[in-house]
Tab-separated table of C-alpha atoms in Angstrom:
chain	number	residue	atom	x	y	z
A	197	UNK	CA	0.000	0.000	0.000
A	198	UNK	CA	1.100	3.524	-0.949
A	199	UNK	CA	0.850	6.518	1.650
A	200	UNK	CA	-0.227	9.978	0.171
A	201	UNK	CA	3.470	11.901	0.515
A	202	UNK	CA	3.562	15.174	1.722
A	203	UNK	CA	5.360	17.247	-0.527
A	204	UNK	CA	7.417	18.585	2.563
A	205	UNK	CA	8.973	15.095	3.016
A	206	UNK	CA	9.099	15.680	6.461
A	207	UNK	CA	8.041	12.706	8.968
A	208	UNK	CA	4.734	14.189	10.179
A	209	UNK	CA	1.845	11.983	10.268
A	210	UNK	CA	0.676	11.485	6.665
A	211	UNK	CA	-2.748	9.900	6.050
A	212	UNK	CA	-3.143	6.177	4.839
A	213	UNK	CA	-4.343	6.226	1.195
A	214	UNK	CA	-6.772	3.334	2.522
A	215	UNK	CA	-8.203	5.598	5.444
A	216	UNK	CA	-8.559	8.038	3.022
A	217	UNK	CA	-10.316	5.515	0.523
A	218	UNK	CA	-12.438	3.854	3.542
A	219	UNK	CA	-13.722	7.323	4.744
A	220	UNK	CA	-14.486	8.297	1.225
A	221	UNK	CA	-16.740	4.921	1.027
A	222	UNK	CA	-18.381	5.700	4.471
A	223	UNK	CA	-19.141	9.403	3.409
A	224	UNK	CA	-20.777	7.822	0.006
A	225	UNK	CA	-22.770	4.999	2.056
A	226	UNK	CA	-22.126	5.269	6.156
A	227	UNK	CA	-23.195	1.415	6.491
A	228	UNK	CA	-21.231	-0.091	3.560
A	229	UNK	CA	-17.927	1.900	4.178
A	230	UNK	CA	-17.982	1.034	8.120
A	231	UNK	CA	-18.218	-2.940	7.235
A	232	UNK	CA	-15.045	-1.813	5.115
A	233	UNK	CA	-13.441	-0.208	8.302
A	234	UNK	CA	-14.529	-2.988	10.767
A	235	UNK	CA	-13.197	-5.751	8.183
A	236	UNK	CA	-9.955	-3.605	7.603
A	237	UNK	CA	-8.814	-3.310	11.823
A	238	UNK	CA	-10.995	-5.828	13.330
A	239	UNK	CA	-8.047	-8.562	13.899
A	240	UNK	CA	-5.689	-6.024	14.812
A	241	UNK	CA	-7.807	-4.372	17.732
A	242	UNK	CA	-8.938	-7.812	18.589
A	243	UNK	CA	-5.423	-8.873	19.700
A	244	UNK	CA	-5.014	-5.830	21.035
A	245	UNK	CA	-8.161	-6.304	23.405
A	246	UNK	CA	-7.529	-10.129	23.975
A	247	UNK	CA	-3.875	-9.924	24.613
A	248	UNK	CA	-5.567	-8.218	28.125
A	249	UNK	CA	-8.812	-9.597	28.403
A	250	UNK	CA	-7.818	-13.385	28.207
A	251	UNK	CA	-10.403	-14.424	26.397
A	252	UNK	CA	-13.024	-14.562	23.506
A	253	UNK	CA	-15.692	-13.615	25.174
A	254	UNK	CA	-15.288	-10.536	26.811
A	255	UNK	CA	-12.667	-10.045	24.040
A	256	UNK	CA	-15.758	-9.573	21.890
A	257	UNK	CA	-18.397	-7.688	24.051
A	258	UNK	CA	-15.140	-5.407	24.158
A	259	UNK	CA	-14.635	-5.041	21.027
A	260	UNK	CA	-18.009	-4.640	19.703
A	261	UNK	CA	-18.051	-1.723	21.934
A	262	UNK	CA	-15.626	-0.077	21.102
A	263	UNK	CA	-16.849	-0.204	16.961
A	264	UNK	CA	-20.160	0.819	18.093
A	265	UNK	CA	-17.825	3.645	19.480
A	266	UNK	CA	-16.771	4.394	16.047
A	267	UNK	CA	-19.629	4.372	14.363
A	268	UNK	CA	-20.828	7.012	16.738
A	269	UNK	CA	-17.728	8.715	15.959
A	270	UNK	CA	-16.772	8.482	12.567
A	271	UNK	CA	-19.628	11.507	11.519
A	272	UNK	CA	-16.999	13.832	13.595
A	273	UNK	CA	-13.985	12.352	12.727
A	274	UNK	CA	-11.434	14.664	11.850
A	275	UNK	CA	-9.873	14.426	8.555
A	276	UNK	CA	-6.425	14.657	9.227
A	277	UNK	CA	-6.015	11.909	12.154
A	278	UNK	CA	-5.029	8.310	11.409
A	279	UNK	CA	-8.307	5.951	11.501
A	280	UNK	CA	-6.108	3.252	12.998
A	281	UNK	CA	-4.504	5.443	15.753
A	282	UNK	CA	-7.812	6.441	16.893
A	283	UNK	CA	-9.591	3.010	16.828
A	284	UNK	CA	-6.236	1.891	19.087
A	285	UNK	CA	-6.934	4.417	21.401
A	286	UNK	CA	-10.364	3.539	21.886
A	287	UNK	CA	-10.110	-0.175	21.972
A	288	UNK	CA	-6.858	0.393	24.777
A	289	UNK	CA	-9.832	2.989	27.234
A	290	UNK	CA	-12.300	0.286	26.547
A	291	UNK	CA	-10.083	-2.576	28.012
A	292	UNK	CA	-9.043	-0.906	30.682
A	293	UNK	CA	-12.671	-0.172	31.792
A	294	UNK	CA	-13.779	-3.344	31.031
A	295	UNK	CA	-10.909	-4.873	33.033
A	296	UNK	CA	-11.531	-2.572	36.257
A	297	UNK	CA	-15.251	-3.235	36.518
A	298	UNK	CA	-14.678	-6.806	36.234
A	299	UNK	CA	-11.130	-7.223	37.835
A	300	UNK	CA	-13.047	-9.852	40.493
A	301	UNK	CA	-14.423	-12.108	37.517
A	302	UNK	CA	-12.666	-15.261	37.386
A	303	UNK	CA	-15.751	-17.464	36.457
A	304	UNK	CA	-13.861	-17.970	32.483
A	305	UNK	CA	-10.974	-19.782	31.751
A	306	UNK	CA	-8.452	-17.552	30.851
A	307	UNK	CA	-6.037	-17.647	28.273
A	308	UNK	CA	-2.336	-19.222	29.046
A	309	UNK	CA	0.221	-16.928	29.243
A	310	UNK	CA	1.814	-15.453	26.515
A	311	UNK	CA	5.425	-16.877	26.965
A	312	UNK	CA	5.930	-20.456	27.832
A	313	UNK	CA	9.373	-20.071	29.386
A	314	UNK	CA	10.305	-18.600	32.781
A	315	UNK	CA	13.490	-16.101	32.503
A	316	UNK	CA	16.045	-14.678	35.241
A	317	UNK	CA	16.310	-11.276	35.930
A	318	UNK	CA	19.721	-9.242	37.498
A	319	UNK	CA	19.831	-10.457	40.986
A	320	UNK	CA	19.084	-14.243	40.065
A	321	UNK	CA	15.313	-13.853	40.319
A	322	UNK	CA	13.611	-16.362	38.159
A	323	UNK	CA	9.871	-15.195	36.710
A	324	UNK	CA	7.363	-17.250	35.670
A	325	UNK	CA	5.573	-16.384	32.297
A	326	UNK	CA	2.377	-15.271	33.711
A	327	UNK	CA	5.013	-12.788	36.149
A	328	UNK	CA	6.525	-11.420	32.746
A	329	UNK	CA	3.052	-10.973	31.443
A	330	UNK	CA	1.967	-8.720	34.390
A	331	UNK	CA	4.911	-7.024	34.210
A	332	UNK	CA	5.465	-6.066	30.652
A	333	UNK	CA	1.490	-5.013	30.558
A	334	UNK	CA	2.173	-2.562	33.950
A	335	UNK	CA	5.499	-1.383	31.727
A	336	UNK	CA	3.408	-1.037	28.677
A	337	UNK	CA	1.065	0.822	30.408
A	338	UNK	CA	3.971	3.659	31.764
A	339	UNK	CA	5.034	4.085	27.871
A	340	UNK	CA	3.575	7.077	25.944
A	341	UNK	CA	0.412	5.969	23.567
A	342	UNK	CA	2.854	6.265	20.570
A	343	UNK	CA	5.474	4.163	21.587
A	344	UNK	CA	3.594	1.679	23.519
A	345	UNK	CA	1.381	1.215	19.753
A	346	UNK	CA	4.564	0.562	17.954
A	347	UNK	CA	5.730	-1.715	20.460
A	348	UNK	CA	2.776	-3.798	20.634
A	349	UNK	CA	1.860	-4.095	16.437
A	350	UNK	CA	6.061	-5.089	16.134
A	351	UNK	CA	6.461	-7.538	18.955
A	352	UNK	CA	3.385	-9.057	19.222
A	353	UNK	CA	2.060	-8.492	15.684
A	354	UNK	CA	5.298	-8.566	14.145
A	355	UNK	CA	4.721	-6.435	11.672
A	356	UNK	CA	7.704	-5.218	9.643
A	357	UNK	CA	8.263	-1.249	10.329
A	358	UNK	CA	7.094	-0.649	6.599
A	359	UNK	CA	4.123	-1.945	7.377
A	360	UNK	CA	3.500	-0.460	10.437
A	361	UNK	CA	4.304	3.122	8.697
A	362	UNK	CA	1.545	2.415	6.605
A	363	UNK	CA	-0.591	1.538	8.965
A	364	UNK	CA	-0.062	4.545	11.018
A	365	UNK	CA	1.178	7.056	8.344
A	366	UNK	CA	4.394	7.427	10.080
A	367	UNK	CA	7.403	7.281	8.785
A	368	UNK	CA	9.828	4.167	9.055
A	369	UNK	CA	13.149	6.025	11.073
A	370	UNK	CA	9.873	7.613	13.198
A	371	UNK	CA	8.555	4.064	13.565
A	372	UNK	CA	12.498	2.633	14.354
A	373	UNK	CA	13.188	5.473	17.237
A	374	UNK	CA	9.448	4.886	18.645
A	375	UNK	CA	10.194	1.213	18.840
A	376	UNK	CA	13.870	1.798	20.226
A	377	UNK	CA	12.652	3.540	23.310
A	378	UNK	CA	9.761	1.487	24.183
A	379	UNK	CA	12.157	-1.611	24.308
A	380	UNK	CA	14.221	0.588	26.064
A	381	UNK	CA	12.118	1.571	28.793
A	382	UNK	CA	10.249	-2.123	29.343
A	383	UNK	CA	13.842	-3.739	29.646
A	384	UNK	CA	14.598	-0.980	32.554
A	385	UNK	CA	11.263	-1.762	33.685
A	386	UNK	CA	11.767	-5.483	33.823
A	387	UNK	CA	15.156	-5.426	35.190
A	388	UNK	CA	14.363	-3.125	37.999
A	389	UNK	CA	11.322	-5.060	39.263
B	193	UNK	CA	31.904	-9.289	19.537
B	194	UNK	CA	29.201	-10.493	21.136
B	195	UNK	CA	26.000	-9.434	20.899
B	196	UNK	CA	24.093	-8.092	24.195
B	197	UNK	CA	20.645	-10.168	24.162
B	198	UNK	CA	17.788	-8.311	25.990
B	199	UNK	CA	15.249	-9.884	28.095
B	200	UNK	CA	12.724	-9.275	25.313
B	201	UNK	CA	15.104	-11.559	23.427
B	202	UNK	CA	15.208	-14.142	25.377
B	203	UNK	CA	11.138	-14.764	25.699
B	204	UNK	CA	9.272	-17.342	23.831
B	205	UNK	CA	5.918	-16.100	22.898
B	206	UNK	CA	3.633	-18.390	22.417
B	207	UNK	CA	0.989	-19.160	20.001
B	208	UNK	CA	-1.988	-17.138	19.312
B	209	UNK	CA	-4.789	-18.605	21.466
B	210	UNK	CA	-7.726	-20.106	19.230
B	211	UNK	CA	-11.099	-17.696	17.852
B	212	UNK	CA	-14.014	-19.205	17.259
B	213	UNK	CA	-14.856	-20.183	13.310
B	214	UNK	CA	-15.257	-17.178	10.384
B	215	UNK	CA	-15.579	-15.222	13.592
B	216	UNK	CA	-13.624	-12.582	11.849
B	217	UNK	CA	-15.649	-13.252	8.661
B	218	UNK	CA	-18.697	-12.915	10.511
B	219	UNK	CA	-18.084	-9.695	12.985
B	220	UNK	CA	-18.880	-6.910	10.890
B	221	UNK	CA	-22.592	-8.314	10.055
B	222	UNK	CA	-22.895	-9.127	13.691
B	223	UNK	CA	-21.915	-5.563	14.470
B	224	UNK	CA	-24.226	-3.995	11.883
B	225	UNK	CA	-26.836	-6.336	12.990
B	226	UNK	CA	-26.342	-4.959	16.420
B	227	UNK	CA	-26.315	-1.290	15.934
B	228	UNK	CA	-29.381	-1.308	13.943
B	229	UNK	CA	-31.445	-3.128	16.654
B	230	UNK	CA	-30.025	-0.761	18.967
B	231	UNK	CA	-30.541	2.347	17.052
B	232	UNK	CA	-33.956	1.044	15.754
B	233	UNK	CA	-34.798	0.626	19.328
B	234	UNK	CA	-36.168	4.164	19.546
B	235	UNK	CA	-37.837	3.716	16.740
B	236	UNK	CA	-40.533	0.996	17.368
B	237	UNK	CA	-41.756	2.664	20.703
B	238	UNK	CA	-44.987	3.616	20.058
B	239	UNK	CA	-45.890	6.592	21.902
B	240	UNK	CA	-49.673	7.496	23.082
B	241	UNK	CA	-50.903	10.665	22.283
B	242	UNK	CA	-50.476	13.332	24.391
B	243	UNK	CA	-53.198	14.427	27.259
B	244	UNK	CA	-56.251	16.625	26.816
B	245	UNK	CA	-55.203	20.634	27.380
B	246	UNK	CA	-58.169	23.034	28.387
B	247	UNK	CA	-59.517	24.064	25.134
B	248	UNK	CA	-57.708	27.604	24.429
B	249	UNK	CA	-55.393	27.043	26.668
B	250	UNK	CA	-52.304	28.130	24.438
B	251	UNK	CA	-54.382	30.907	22.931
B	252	UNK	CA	-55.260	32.555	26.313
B	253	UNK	CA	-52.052	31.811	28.353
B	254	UNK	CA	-50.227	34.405	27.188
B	255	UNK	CA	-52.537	37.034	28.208
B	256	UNK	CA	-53.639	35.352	31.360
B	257	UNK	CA	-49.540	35.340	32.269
B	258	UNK	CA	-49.447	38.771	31.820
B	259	UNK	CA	-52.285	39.787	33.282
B	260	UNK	CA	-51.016	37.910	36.183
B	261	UNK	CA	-48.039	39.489	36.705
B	262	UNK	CA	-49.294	43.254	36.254
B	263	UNK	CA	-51.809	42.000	39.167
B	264	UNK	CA	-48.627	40.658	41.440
B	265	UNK	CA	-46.621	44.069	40.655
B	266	UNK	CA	-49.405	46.840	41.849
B	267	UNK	CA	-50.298	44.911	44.923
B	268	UNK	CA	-46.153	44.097	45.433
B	269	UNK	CA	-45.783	47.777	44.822
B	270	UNK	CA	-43.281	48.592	47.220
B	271	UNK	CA	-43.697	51.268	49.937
B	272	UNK	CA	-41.912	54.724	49.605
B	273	UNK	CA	-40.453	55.623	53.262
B	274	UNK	CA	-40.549	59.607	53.325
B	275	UNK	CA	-37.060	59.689	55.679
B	276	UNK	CA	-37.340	63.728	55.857
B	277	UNK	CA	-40.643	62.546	58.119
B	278	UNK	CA	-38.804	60.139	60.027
B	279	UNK	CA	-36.151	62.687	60.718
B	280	UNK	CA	-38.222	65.330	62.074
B	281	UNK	CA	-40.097	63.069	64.303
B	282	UNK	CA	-37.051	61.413	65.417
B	283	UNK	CA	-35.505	64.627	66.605
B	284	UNK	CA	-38.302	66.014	67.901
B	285	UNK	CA	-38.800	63.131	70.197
B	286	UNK	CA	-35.165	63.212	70.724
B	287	UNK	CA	-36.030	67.175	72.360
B	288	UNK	CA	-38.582	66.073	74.537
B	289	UNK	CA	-36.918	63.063	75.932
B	290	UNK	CA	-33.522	65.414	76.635
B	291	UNK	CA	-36.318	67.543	78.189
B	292	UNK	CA	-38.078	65.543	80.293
B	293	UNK	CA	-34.373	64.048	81.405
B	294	UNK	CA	-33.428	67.555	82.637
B	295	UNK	CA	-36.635	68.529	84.354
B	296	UNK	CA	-36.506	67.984	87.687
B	297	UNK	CA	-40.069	65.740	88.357
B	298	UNK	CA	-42.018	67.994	91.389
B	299	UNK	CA	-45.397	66.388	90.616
B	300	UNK	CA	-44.162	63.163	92.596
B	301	UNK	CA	-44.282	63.693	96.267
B	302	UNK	CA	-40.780	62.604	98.227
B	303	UNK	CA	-40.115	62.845	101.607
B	304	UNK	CA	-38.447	65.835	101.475
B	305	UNK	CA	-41.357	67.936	99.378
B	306	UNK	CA	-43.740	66.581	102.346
B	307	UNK	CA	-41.751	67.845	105.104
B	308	UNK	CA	-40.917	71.270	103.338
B	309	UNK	CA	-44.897	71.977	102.625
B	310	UNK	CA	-45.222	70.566	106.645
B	311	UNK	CA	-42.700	72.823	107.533
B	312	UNK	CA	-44.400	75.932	105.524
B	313	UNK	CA	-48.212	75.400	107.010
B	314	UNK	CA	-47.043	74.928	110.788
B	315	UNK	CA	-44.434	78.265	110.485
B	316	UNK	CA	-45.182	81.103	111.598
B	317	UNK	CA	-45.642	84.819	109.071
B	318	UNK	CA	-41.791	85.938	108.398
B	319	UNK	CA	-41.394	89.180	108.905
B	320	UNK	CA	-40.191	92.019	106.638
B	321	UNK	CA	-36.803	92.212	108.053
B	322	UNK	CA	-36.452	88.463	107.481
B	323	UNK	CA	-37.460	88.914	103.709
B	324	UNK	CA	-35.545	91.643	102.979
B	325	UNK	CA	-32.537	89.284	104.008
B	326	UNK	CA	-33.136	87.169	100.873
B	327	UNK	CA	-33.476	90.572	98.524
B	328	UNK	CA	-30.336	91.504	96.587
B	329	UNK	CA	-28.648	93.926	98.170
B	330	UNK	CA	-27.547	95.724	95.204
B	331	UNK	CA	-31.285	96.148	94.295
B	332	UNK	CA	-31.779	97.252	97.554
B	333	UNK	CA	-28.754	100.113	97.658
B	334	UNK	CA	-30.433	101.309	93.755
B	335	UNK	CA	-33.610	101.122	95.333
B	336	UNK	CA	-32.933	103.660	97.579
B	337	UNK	CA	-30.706	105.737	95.277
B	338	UNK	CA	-33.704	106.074	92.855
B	339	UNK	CA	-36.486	106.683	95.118
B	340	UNK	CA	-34.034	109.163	96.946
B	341	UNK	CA	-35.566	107.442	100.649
B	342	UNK	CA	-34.418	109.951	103.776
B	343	UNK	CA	-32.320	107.619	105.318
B	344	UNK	CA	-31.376	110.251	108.367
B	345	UNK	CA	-34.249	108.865	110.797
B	346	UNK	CA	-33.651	105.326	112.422
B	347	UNK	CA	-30.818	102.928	112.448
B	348	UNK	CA	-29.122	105.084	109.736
B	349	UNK	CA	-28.659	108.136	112.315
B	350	UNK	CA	-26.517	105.924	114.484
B	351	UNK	CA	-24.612	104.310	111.842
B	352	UNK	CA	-23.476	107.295	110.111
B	353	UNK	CA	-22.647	108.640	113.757
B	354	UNK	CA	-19.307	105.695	113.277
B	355	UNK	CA	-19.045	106.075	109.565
B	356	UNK	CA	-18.780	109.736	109.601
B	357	UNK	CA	-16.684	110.126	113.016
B	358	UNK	CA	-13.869	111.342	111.099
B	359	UNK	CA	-15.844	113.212	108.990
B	360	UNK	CA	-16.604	115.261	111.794
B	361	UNK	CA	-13.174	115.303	113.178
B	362	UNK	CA	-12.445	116.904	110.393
B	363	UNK	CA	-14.873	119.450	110.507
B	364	UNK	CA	-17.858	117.913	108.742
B	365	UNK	CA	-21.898	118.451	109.255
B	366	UNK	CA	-25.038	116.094	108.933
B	367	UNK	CA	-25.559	118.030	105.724
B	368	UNK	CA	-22.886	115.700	104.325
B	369	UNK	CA	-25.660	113.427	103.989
B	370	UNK	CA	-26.032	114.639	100.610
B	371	UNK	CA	-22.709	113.285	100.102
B	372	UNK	CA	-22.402	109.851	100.804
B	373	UNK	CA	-22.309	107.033	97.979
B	374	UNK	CA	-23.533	104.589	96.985
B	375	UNK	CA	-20.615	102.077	98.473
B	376	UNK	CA	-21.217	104.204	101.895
B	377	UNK	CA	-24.948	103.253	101.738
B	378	UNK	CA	-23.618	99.616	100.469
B	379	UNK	CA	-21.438	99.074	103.546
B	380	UNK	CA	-23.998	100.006	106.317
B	381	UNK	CA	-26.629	97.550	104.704
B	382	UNK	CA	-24.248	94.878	104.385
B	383	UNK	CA	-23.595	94.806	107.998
B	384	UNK	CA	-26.931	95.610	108.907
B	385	UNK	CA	-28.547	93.411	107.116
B	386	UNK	CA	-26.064	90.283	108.521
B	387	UNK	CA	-26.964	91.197	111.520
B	388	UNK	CA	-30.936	90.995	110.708
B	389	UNK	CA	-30.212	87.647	108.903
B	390	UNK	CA	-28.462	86.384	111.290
B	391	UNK	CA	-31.196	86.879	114.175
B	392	UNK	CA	-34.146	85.656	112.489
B	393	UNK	CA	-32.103	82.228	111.397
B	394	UNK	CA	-31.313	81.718	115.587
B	395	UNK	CA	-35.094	81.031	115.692
C-alpha cells in the first residue's frame, strides 16, 4: 500500500491512502464503508483487546463496543487523524474499563500466558511467564500511547516497520526510534522489578 | 563481539490462542446487525398521544400570564419611606426626651417635698426684716438711690454717727448726707442686714 506523501517530506503523520479511501466509502454509504473499516482493523484491535482480556468472550463484548464507538464517531472524525490510531486508542480505554469493573471475575478460563518459558532477571530472580506478562502489561502501560502502539503491532504483531508506517502514516526512522525507546524503557522496567 | 541479548530476546511467545470459526468473517454483520437493533430501538416505541389541554389554553395563556403578573406588581408595589418625616419626628422626640431628662419631676411627692410643705403650714408669718434678708442687696442700695428714701431717721442716724466720726473730726456736718455714695450706703446695709439675717435664722 502507498501513503499519500507530503510534498514537505518531512516525517509528520501522513494519512493512509486506505483511510482516506475507507472514509471516502463511508461518506458515500455510512453502512457499507464502516463494514469496510470494521473488516480492515478488526483482527488487529482484537489482539489488542484479547492480549488483556484473556479471552473470547469478553474479548468480543469489548470489542463490539468499542466499533459501536466508532460508528458514533466516525460523523466527527477529523480528517487529518489516522483511523487506525484512533480506533487503538479507543479499543486500549475500553479494556481498561472493562478490566476494572470486572477485575473480580474469574468465572472464564483464561487464556495461558503469553510466553511459555520462565526467565532470570539481574539479581538471580527467576519469573514465571504469567510474572513477565503482568509485568510487561504494567510497563506497557507507563510508555507514551505512541510508543507503547509501535511496540505492541512489532512484537506481538510482528509487523515489519514498513508496514506499520503504513498503517499509522508514520514514517519508518519515526517508527524505528518509537520502537527503540519502548524496548528501552520495558527492559529498565523489567530489570528493575 | 558479542552481541548483548535483551530480556525481550530471550522470551518465547507463544501461540496465538484459538477464535471461534469465520468469527472474523462474521463480525462486521454481527456488528451492523447490532447497531441497527439498537438504534432502531427508539424507533418501534410507540408513543400514546399526548393528554387533553383546556380548550384555548395556548391561545389565552399568554394574556392570562401577563395579566397575572401586572396583578402581582401593583399589589407588590413597594412602599416609599418619606425619611425627611422620620427625621423630624425622630428629633423632635429626641427634644422632649432630653427635656423631660433635665426637668426635675415635682409632681411626685418625696419625703423631702412633704416635710418642706409641713414645715411651711405649721411656720409662723416671716417678717419684713427676714425677707428683705433674701433681697439683693444691690437692688436694695439702687432702690434707695432712685427713690431718693431719707435715710437720716432710724438705724441710719446711728450708723453714720461711726461712719462719719472722722468726717466730723475733720470738721464735717449732717448736711454731708447729701454726700455719701452709693458704696457708703452699700457698707452700712451689708452689715446691717447680717446682723438681721443672722437673728431671724437663731429662731
Amino acid at each position: 500500500m502507498e501513503l499519500v506523501e507530503e510534498t514537505t517530506g518531512t516525517t509528520k503523520n501522513k494519512k493512509s491512502i486506505v483511510d482516506q479511501e475507507l472514509l471516502d466509502k463511508y461518506k458515500e454509504n455510512p453502512q457499507l464503508g464502516f463494514q469496510l473499516i470494521v473488516k480492515k482493523y478488526q483482527e488487529r484491535i482484537y489482539w489488542q483487546i484479547r492480549r488483556l482480556t484473556k479471552n473470547h468472550q469478553d474479548a468480543e463484548d469489548v470489542m463490539q463496543n468499542v466499533f459501536i464507538k466508532v460508528w458514533n464517531g466516525l460523523e466527527n472524525f477529523r480528517a487529518d487523524a489516522n483511523l487506525y490510531t484512533w480506533m487503538y486508542r479507543i479499543a486500549f480505554n475500553e479494556t481498561h474499563t472493562f478490566l476494572t469493573k470486572n477485575n473480580k471475575r474469574k468465572t472464564v478460563d483464561l487464556d495461558p500466558p503469553l510466553f511459555e518459558n520462565k526467565i532470570t532477571v539481574e539479581g538471580g530472580k527467576d519469573l514465571s511467564g504469567e510474572e513477565i506478562e503482568a509485568l510487561l502489561n504494567k510497563a506497557l502501560n507507563e510508555l507514551p500511547e505512541k510508543q507503547r502502539q509501535v511496540f505492541e503491532l512489532k512484537y506481538f504483531d510482528e509487523l515489519k516497520f514498513k508496514e506499520i508506517s503504513e498503517l499509522l502514516g508514520t514514517s519508518v526512522g519515526g517508527l524505528k526510534a518509537s520502537y527503540h525507546l519502548a524496548v528501552k524503557k520495558i527492559e529498565e522496567y523489567l530489570k528493575d522489578s | 563481539m558479542k552481541e548483548k541479548k535483551n530480556i525481550l530476546d530471550h522470551l518465547k511467545k507463544r501461540q496465538k490462542p484459538d477464535v471461534p470459526k469465520d468469527f472474523f468473517e462474521n463480525f462486521s454483520d454481527d456488528l451492523m446487525a447490532k447497531i441497527e437493533e439498537e438504534e432502531s430501538g427508539l424507533k418501534n416505541f410507540q408513543k400514546t398521544t399526548k393528554p387533553d389541554v383546556p380548550a384555548e389554553f395556548f391561545e389565552n395563556f399568554a394574556q392570562n400570564i401577563t395579566q397575572k403578573v401586572s396583578n402581582s406588581e401593583e399589589t407588590n408595589k413597594p412602599r416609599v419611606i418619606r425619611l425627611k418625616v422620620i427625621g423630624f419626628v425622630t428629633a423632635v422626640a429626641a427634644c422632649l426626651l432630653v427635656f423631660f431628662l433635665i426637668k426635675p419631676d415635682n409632681t411626685t411627692p418625696t419625703a423631702d417635698n412633704t416635710q418642706d410643705q409641713n414645715n411651711t403650714e405649721n411656720a409662723e408669718p416671716i417678717s419684713d426684716e427676714v425677707l428683705m434678708a433674701f433681697v439683693d442687696e444691690n437692688d436694695i442700695v439702687d432702690f434707695i438711690l432712685e427713690e431718693e428714701i431719707d435715710l437720716s431717721e432710724n438705724q441710719v442716724e446711728v450708723n453714720l454717727d461711726e461712719n462719719t466720726e472722722d468726717k466730723n473730726a475733720s470738721g464735717g456736718t449732717n448736711s454731708d448726707l447729701d454726700e455719701l455714695d452709693q458704696d457708703d450706703i452699700y457698707q452700712y446695709l451689708e452689715e446691717d442686714l447680717d446682723n438681721i439675717y443672722l437673728e431671724d435664722l437663731e429662731l
